[in-house]
Amino acid sequence: MNELVFVGLGLNDEYGITLKGLEEAKTANTIFMETYTSHMPNFNLQHLEKLCNKKIHVITRQTLEEENGKQILQAAKEGKTIFFVPGDPFIATTHVTLRIDAIKLGIPTRIIHGISIMSAIVSFSGLHNYKFGKTVTIPFPETPAETPYNVIVQNKKVGLHTLCLLDLKESENRYLTINQALKTLQMMEAQKQQNCLTLNTAVVGIARVGNDCPVLKAGFIKDVIDFDFGPPPYSLIFLGDMHFMEVDALIAFADAPNEFRRLST
Amino acid sequence: MNELVFVGLGLNDEYGITLKGLEEAKTANTIFMETYTSHMPNFNLQHLEKLCNKKIHVITRQTLEEENGKQILQAAKEGKTIFFVPGDPFIATTHVTLRIDAIKLGIPTRIIHGISIMSAIVSFSGLHNYKFGKTVTIPFPETPAETPYNVIVQNKKVGLHTLCLLDLKESENRYLTINQALKTLQMMEAQKQQNCLTLNTAVVGIARVGNDCPVLKAGFIKDVIDFDFGPPPYSLIFLGDMHFMEVDALIAFADAPNEFRRLST
């Protein structure tokens, strides 16, 4: 049957896919994959091809955008076509247009979800999911933006945590570090003077969630800014009001300083 | 090696586990599982046992809470112990205490993440992840609460979507339906009179995300309240301001009425 199945690869490596995702791939006529919407540090393409028993066509951002997904749509008109996407296929909205285009062409589409860094970070942190406000991406310093700072300030005003994704340029092997992200935000604080981001602001730095050796470090900015998180990918959480159970979790899992006890509500 | 590994089972059935999760289970000394934090409609325990080639001990909420996880902690002191949890192991915060207790006993812990309904719903909806505010759970009518209504109102005021999880009592096979959830909120509106929830409020109803036949229906409350979503589990999104791409997605994926076009910003 002709169809386009978006399959999430999950985190870190080719073992992040679900059994369901792999089963679907085994019966596909054609498999495409992109590697640019997020970073899977230990991913091995040849091994995934072996697991699927199929050739996987890696497609670049440039190709996909220039030709509006023509290769993929053509294959999906002719037979069962899989599009492998790191994480979950639609948490980055990059591929929503491709799905809309397929539907307009009468091609049936399905989604096999993958683990997204969005939920994995919340889970790994031990924080309470319903205490997070709006999420934001912190860009590289050469493209500074006020939005991340404003979102952090707004969430904090109503007591909520802010999950910050840190920008990456996968094609250049470039990842915004936690140190750089904090410095960018400090510069914004110096401009805006909301007194919302000081050396005593409570944060959690996260590296390599989903990997065999992830790192979680909670502390005040002064403790975290020079902490060595090792290789990418990185994320950052600005803490809002904390339930005492959240503080317990950060002390147990994230080496939070004991001063965090007085932050709980 | 003795350790406690929390493994997420993902959504719907035993094929929702990752290859990594399954590999870990194959080398475990003991496997426990709980089935009460979320609903996996097509889950087959015997088949998962066959895939792992191991007996799986199902543990009830009552047992786990009454004995403070003693069985699991005892097994983890003695050898590699897996605790299977539907979805992602720590998106519901139920098991955070167990992980803290293990660490206090000197037992190493690890997490193998699973797909969470939190990210899968966002992905499935075609909406933009960074446009969601705080998440909320809508309780059964016999335990009415103001919080869900207030969260929806607050998110909407700043233009954000609200993801609403609908309560479930897995042991009684009882699931709050989208119809019941909307009626509960309408009653709260009648009390609070914020004029934030009318028959013309835009929502998205979701059933069985991660299943082979998930349902997504966008519309005004008047269109969605009597829509037949089929069997559980259910979720609901209250829409904030929409980007035109989000409207396009809801029209293509969720049969949104054309009037949604005038809602985009």
XYZ file of N, CA, C and O in Angstrom, chain A residues 11-24 51 88-91 93 96-97 99-100 103-104 109-116 118-124 126-136 154-155 158 160 165 209-212 216 245 248-249 252-253, chain B residues 11-24 51 88-91 93 96-97 99-100 103-104 109-116 118-124 126-136 154-155 158 160 165 209-212 216 245 248-249 252-253:
536
model
N 16.111 9.087 21.008
C 17.305 9.798 21.462
C 18.583 8.981 21.276
O 18.554 7.753 21.290
N 19.660 9.655 21.122
C 21.029 9.133 21.255
C 21.560 8.242 20.135
O 22.561 8.545 19.532
N 20.894 7.099 19.878
C 21.446 6.158 18.885
C 20.319 5.335 18.255
O 19.151 5.583 18.526
N 20.696 4.361 17.446
C 19.691 3.587 16.706
C 18.869 2.659 17.603
O 17.861 2.113 17.160
N 19.256 2.520 18.875
C 18.459 1.727 19.808
C 17.320 2.544 20.438
O 16.584 2.035 21.270
N 17.231 3.818 20.042
C 16.164 4.684 20.564
C 14.836 4.489 19.850
O 13.806 4.987 20.292
N 14.838 3.753 18.745
C 13.595 3.506 17.997
C 12.729 2.497 18.760
O 13.253 1.670 19.513
N 11.420 2.558 18.560
C 10.542 1.567 19.197
C 10.485 0.288 18.348
O 10.800 0.307 17.148
N 10.057 -0.798 18.978
C 9.868 -2.046 18.226
C 8.895 -1.801 17.071
O 9.080 -2.308 15.968
N 7.865 -1.007 17.350
C 6.863 -0.707 16.316
C 7.498 0.024 15.127
O 7.229 -0.320 13.979
N 8.334 1.000 15.426
C 9.011 1.753 14.371
C 9.872 0.836 13.506
O 9.858 0.928 12.266
N 10.592 -0.044 14.165
C 11.471 -0.957 13.418
C 10.662 -1.931 12.559
O 11.003 -2.177 11.389
N 9.566 -2.459 13.126
C 8.715 -3.385 12.359
C 8.183 -2.703 11.099
O 8.170 -3.296 10.025
N 7.758 -1.458 11.242
C 7.234 -0.714 10.081
C 8.317 -0.567 9.015
O 8.058 -0.707 7.825
N 19.611 -3.391 10.920
C 18.433 -3.742 11.730
C 17.163 -3.759 10.880
O 16.298 -4.616 11.042
N 11.009 12.796 18.135
C 9.654 12.554 17.638
C 9.496 13.311 16.314
O 9.994 14.431 16.188
N 8.785 12.741 15.325
C 8.781 13.365 13.997
C 8.248 14.796 13.929
O 8.625 15.543 13.040
N 7.338 15.176 14.870
C 6.707 16.489 14.715
C 6.852 17.405 15.917
O 6.108 18.368 16.042
N 7.809 17.128 16.793
C 8.006 18.061 17.899
C 8.707 19.310 17.356
O 8.311 20.428 17.683
N 8.637 21.496 14.220
C 7.519 21.587 13.283
C 7.973 21.525 11.825
O 7.158 21.618 10.914
N 5.901 19.349 9.319
C 4.439 19.440 9.247
C 3.998 19.717 7.805
O 3.044 19.122 7.305
N 4.727 20.603 7.123
C 4.385 20.935 5.732
C 4.434 19.706 4.831
O 3.565 19.513 3.978
N 3.873 16.676 5.683
C 2.689 15.837 5.943
C 1.440 16.444 5.288
O 0.638 15.717 4.689
N 1.311 17.771 5.386
C 0.160 18.443 4.744
C 0.203 18.212 3.226
O -0.807 17.879 2.603
N -0.949 14.719 2.328
C -2.407 14.590 2.436
C -3.094 15.244 1.240
O -4.023 14.676 0.656
N -2.584 16.420 0.814
C -3.175 17.108 -0.345
C -3.045 16.281 -1.623
O -3.870 16.375 -2.520
N -1.078 9.140 5.462
C 0.081 9.343 6.334
C -0.193 8.720 7.700
O -1.343 8.627 8.126
N 0.870 8.288 8.347
C 0.774 7.792 9.722
C 1.984 8.297 10.494
O 3.009 8.657 9.909
N 1.872 8.297 11.822
C 2.987 8.697 12.679
C 3.307 7.550 13.638
O 2.416 7.055 14.327
N 4.564 7.145 13.685
C 5.025 6.257 14.753
C 5.901 7.140 15.635
O 7.000 7.538 15.231
N 5.381 7.473 16.815
C 6.070 8.445 17.658
C 7.423 7.941 18.130
O 7.675 6.739 18.198
N 8.282 8.905 18.444
C 9.586 8.601 19.032
C 9.722 9.393 20.316
O 8.924 10.295 20.598
N 10.724 9.060 21.106
C 10.943 9.787 22.359
C 11.469 11.169 22.023
O 12.423 11.320 21.273
N 10.826 12.173 22.600
C 11.265 13.542 22.365
C 12.087 14.023 23.548
O 11.798 13.694 24.707
N 11.874 16.781 24.701
C 10.962 17.620 25.489
C 10.451 16.897 26.726
O 10.432 17.457 27.817
N 10.001 15.670 26.553
C 9.495 14.937 27.712
C 10.637 14.277 28.471
O 10.604 14.192 29.700
N 11.675 13.820 27.762
C 12.788 13.122 28.439
C 13.496 14.048 29.430
O 13.870 13.624 30.525
N 13.663 15.327 29.065
C 14.343 16.263 29.972
C 13.522 16.459 31.247
O 14.053 16.435 32.353
N 12.219 16.659 31.077
C 11.349 16.856 32.241
C 11.440 15.631 33.149
O 11.616 15.734 34.366
N 11.341 14.464 32.546
C 11.410 13.202 33.282
C 12.752 13.045 34.007
O 12.806 12.730 35.194
N 13.823 13.292 33.300
C 15.181 13.111 33.839
C 15.452 14.081 34.995
O 16.172 13.758 35.942
N 13.422 15.139 37.293
C 12.681 14.870 38.523
C 11.702 15.981 38.875
O 11.026 15.920 39.903
N 11.614 17.004 38.036
C 10.676 18.106 38.284
C 9.268 17.696 37.846
O 9.089 16.723 37.124
N 8.277 18.467 38.285
C 6.890 18.126 37.981
C 6.476 18.742 36.650
O 6.579 19.953 36.454
N 6.005 17.890 35.789
C 5.651 18.277 34.435
C 4.676 19.458 34.372
O 4.812 20.349 33.543
N 3.686 19.475 35.282
C 2.651 20.513 35.212
C 3.145 21.847 35.793
O 2.385 22.802 35.888
N 4.433 21.922 36.185
C 4.968 23.181 36.683
C 5.837 23.893 35.648
O 6.512 24.871 35.961
N 5.840 23.378 34.420
C 6.586 24.037 33.347
C 5.669 24.979 32.583
O 4.535 24.623 32.257
N 6.161 26.175 32.294
C 5.444 27.094 31.425
C 5.897 26.875 29.996
O 6.361 25.794 29.628
N 5.770 27.921 29.221
C 6.173 27.910 27.818
C 7.653 27.536 27.659
O 8.488 27.953 28.462
N 7.953 26.766 26.628
C 9.316 26.352 26.291
C 9.940 27.384 25.352
O 9.225 28.060 24.628
N 11.274 27.456 25.342
C 11.914 28.429 24.471
C 13.249 27.871 23.950
O 13.830 26.989 24.582
N 8.602 35.877 32.308
C 7.141 35.703 32.437
C 6.791 34.421 33.188
O 5.922 34.420 34.062
N 7.461 33.316 32.824
C 7.185 32.050 33.523
C 7.489 32.190 35.015
O 6.710 31.758 35.864
N 4.955 33.836 37.338
C 3.825 33.016 37.774
C 4.297 31.690 38.379
O 3.520 30.735 38.506
N 6.513 29.411 37.373
C 6.735 28.225 36.539
C 8.189 28.063 36.090
O 8.926 29.039 35.954
N 15.680 24.953 25.213
C 16.465 24.143 24.282
C 17.592 25.035 23.787
O 17.403 26.235 23.590
N 20.780 13.798 27.513
C 19.662 12.998 28.020
C 19.382 11.848 27.038
O 19.473 12.027 25.824
N 19.136 10.671 27.563
C 18.889 9.500 26.722
C 20.147 8.715 26.406
O 20.095 7.603 25.883
N 21.283 9.277 26.742
C 22.593 8.660 26.530
C 22.937 7.777 27.738
O 22.285 7.866 28.769
N 23.973 6.949 27.629
C 24.364 6.109 28.767
C 24.970 6.910 29.916
O 24.987 6.442 31.050
N 23.207 15.812 34.900
C 22.190 16.722 35.422
C 22.834 17.478 36.566
O 23.314 16.869 37.526
N 9.140 18.200 47.062
C 9.527 16.946 46.406
C 10.465 17.214 45.230
O 11.320 16.391 44.908
N 13.831 17.810 46.772
C 14.400 16.503 47.149
C 15.003 15.810 45.927
O 16.094 15.244 45.988
N 14.265 15.850 44.825
C 14.728 15.181 43.603
C 16.005 15.840 43.083
O 16.975 15.151 42.733
N 18.892 14.814 45.206
C 19.274 13.400 44.999
C 19.853 13.134 43.612
O 20.801 12.366 43.459
N 19.277 13.760 42.586
C 19.652 13.402 41.206
C 20.632 14.384 40.586
O 21.296 14.060 39.602
N 3.726 4.020 24.402
C 2.271 4.118 24.243
C 1.652 2.847 23.685
O 2.309 2.079 22.984
N 0.414 2.636 24.004
C -0.484 1.674 23.355
C -0.261 0.194 23.643
O -1.141 -0.477 24.127
N 0.916 -0.337 23.311
C 1.108 -1.784 23.464
C 2.586 -2.102 23.684
O 3.404 -1.199 23.832
N 2.929 -3.386 23.711
C 4.302 -3.794 24.030
C 5.304 -3.440 22.920
O 6.514 -3.544 23.141
N 4.827 -3.017 21.775
C 5.730 -2.568 20.713
C 6.162 -1.107 20.882
O 6.911 -0.586 20.075
N 5.657 -0.466 21.934
C 6.013 0.932 22.209
C 7.355 1.074 22.908
O 7.891 2.172 23.034
N 7.925 -0.021 23.384
C 9.229 0.010 24.058
C 10.335 0.239 23.019
O 10.187 -0.130 21.846
N 11.440 0.850 23.445
C 12.563 1.031 22.522
C 13.418 -0.239 22.475
O 13.368 -1.077 23.383
N 14.235 -0.358 21.435
C 15.163 -1.488 21.345
C 16.058 -1.506 22.577
O 16.360 -2.557 23.135
N 16.473 -0.305 23.001
C 17.344 -0.202 24.169
C 16.660 -0.742 25.437
O 17.257 -1.488 26.211
N 15.395 -0.369 25.613
C 14.639 -0.837 26.776
C 14.539 -2.351 26.781
O 14.724 -3.003 27.813
N 14.269 -2.913 25.613
C 14.122 -4.369 25.527
C 15.454 -5.076 25.796
O 15.498 -6.081 26.528
N 16.545 -4.528 25.239
C 17.874 -5.129 25.478
C 18.193 -5.144 26.966
O 18.709 -6.129 27.492
N 17.886 -4.041 27.647
C 18.144 -3.965 29.095
C 17.355 -5.036 29.839
O 17.858 -5.678 30.757
N 8.965 -11.526 24.657
C 9.996 -10.681 24.018
C 11.224 -10.541 24.932
O 12.363 -10.547 24.467
N 6.629 7.347 29.748
C 7.978 7.592 30.251
C 7.951 7.407 31.772
O 6.990 7.798 32.427
N 9.022 6.837 32.351
C 8.945 6.473 33.779
C 8.682 7.620 34.746
O 8.151 7.395 35.833
N 9.072 8.854 34.383
C 8.953 9.929 35.376
C 8.145 11.132 34.910
O 8.262 12.205 35.485
N 7.333 10.988 33.879
C 6.484 12.118 33.500
C 5.359 12.249 34.527
O 5.064 13.343 34.984
N 4.872 11.876 38.304
C 5.934 11.965 39.313
C 5.832 10.850 40.357
O 6.627 10.796 41.288
N 9.141 9.085 41.479
C 10.329 9.851 41.856
C 10.818 9.428 43.253
O 12.012 9.241 43.475
N 9.879 9.231 44.169
C 10.236 8.825 45.530
C 10.989 7.492 45.532
O 11.958 7.319 46.271
N 12.870 6.322 43.216
C 14.241 6.546 42.734
C 15.089 7.201 43.837
O 16.249 6.812 44.039
N 14.516 8.164 44.550
C 15.248 8.809 45.648
C 15.595 7.767 46.718
O 16.725 7.715 47.202
N 18.516 5.620 45.643
C 19.784 6.346 45.744
C 20.244 6.419 47.204
O 21.411 6.201 47.506
N 19.290 6.686 48.094
C 19.632 6.755 49.532
C 20.174 5.419 50.051
O 20.984 5.383 50.969
N 20.923 3.933 39.935
C 19.684 3.968 39.150
C 19.978 4.488 37.747
O 20.906 5.267 37.558
N 19.197 4.035 36.804
C 19.278 4.560 35.436
C 17.872 4.715 34.882
O 16.943 4.077 35.377
N 17.747 5.526 33.836
C 16.445 5.704 33.179
C 16.590 5.364 31.701
O 17.474 5.888 31.033
N 15.732 4.484 31.211
C 15.599 4.301 29.762
C 14.254 4.916 29.417
O 13.198 4.377 29.769
N 14.310 6.062 28.755
C 13.084 6.819 28.528
C 12.123 6.080 27.609
O 12.517 5.215 26.822
N 10.853 6.439 27.743
C 9.807 5.919 26.864
C 9.060 7.090 26.273
O 9.208 8.231 26.718
N 8.244 6.815 25.275
C 7.465 7.885 24.661
C 6.378 8.311 25.629
O 5.643 7.475 26.144
N 6.283 9.600 25.847
C 5.269 10.125 26.745
C 4.116 10.697 25.938
O 4.313 11.294 24.879
N 2.678 13.240 26.644
C 2.871 14.688 26.659
C 3.439 15.206 25.337
O 2.980 16.196 24.783
N 4.487 14.552 24.859
C 5.077 14.999 23.598
C 4.314 14.424 22.406
O 4.161 15.089 21.384
N 3.802 13.198 22.538
C 3.110 12.579 21.399
C 1.862 13.370 21.014
O 1.569 13.537 19.830
N 1.137 13.889 22.009
C -0.081 14.657 21.701
C 0.276 15.940 20.942
O -0.364 16.284 19.953
N 1.308 16.632 21.424
C 1.725 17.871 20.766
C 2.105 17.570 19.316
O 1.680 18.243 18.373
N 2.890 16.521 19.140
C 3.354 16.118 17.812
C 2.181 15.746 16.904
O 2.077 16.197 15.763
N 1.279 14.956 17.415
C 0.138 14.453 16.649
C -0.799 15.588 16.232
O -1.414 15.557 15.166
N -0.049 18.625 15.378
C 0.485 19.540 14.362
C 0.676 20.957 14.897
O 1.092 21.851 14.169
N 0.376 21.161 16.183
C 0.556 22.494 16.785
C 2.024 22.699 17.149
O 2.808 21.748 17.196
N 2.382 23.955 17.419
C 3.779 24.274 17.714
C 4.045 24.097 19.207
O 3.368 24.691 20.049
N 5.032 23.321 19.493
C 5.381 22.953 20.861
C 5.598 24.165 21.768
O 5.177 24.179 22.918
N 6.260 25.218 21.224
C 6.611 26.365 22.058
C 5.412 27.299 22.291
O 5.549 28.351 22.911
N 4.236 26.913 21.789
C 3.044 27.724 22.016
C 2.135 27.132 23.091
O 1.016 27.602 23.298
N 2.618 26.110 23.770
C 1.846 25.531 24.866
C 2.273 26.159 26.192
O 3.469 26.321 26.453
N 1.307 26.512 27.013
C 1.594 26.956 28.375
C 1.569 25.757 29.300
O 1.795 24.616 28.886
N 1.294 26.038 30.549
C 1.212 25.027 31.587
C 0.185 23.943 31.234
O -0.872 24.239 30.686
N 0.520 22.710 31.568
C -0.368 21.553 31.355
C -1.246 21.345 32.591
O -0.863 21.733 33.686
N -2.392 20.717 32.385
C -3.275 20.494 33.529
C -4.012 19.158 33.380
O -4.146 18.652 32.268
N -5.709 31.454 32.167
C -4.420 32.160 32.225
C -3.605 31.942 30.946
O -3.024 32.886 30.406
N -3.545 30.700 30.481
C -2.799 30.431 29.247
C -3.387 31.227 28.083
O -2.657 31.833 27.290
N -2.508 34.910 27.623
C -1.222 35.220 27.008
C -1.046 34.482 25.679
O 0.068 34.344 25.169
N -1.570 31.319 24.766
C -0.997 29.965 24.718
C -2.062 28.861 24.718
O -3.157 29.034 25.258
N -4.795 16.783 30.263
C -4.882 15.336 30.400
C -6.193 15.028 31.108
O -6.608 15.779 31.995
N -3.788 8.379 21.084
C -2.531 8.743 20.423
C -1.525 7.590 20.606
O -1.465 6.973 21.658
N -0.817 7.252 19.534
C 0.155 6.165 19.578
C -0.441 4.832 19.161
O 0.266 3.848 18.957
N -1.754 4.805 19.006
C -2.501 3.624 18.596
C -2.547 3.575 17.055
O -2.230 4.557 16.401
N -2.987 2.445 16.476
C -3.086 2.361 15.016
C -4.214 3.219 14.456
O -4.198 3.560 13.279
N -8.200 12.677 15.924
C -7.898 14.069 16.215
C -9.038 14.886 15.618
O -9.293 14.804 14.414
N 0.214 28.394 10.118
C 0.654 27.015 9.853
C -0.057 26.017 10.777
O -0.294 24.873 10.408
N -3.475 25.555 9.276
C -3.355 24.648 8.122
C -3.284 23.195 8.586
O -3.918 22.310 8.010
N -2.483 22.968 9.629
C -2.309 21.600 10.132
C -3.624 21.069 10.694
O -4.020 19.930 10.401
N -5.899 20.162 7.892
C -5.464 18.947 7.174
C -5.571 17.682 8.032
O -5.934 16.615 7.544
N -5.218 17.778 9.315
C -5.108 16.562 10.147
C -6.322 16.334 11.042
O -6.522 15.219 11.519
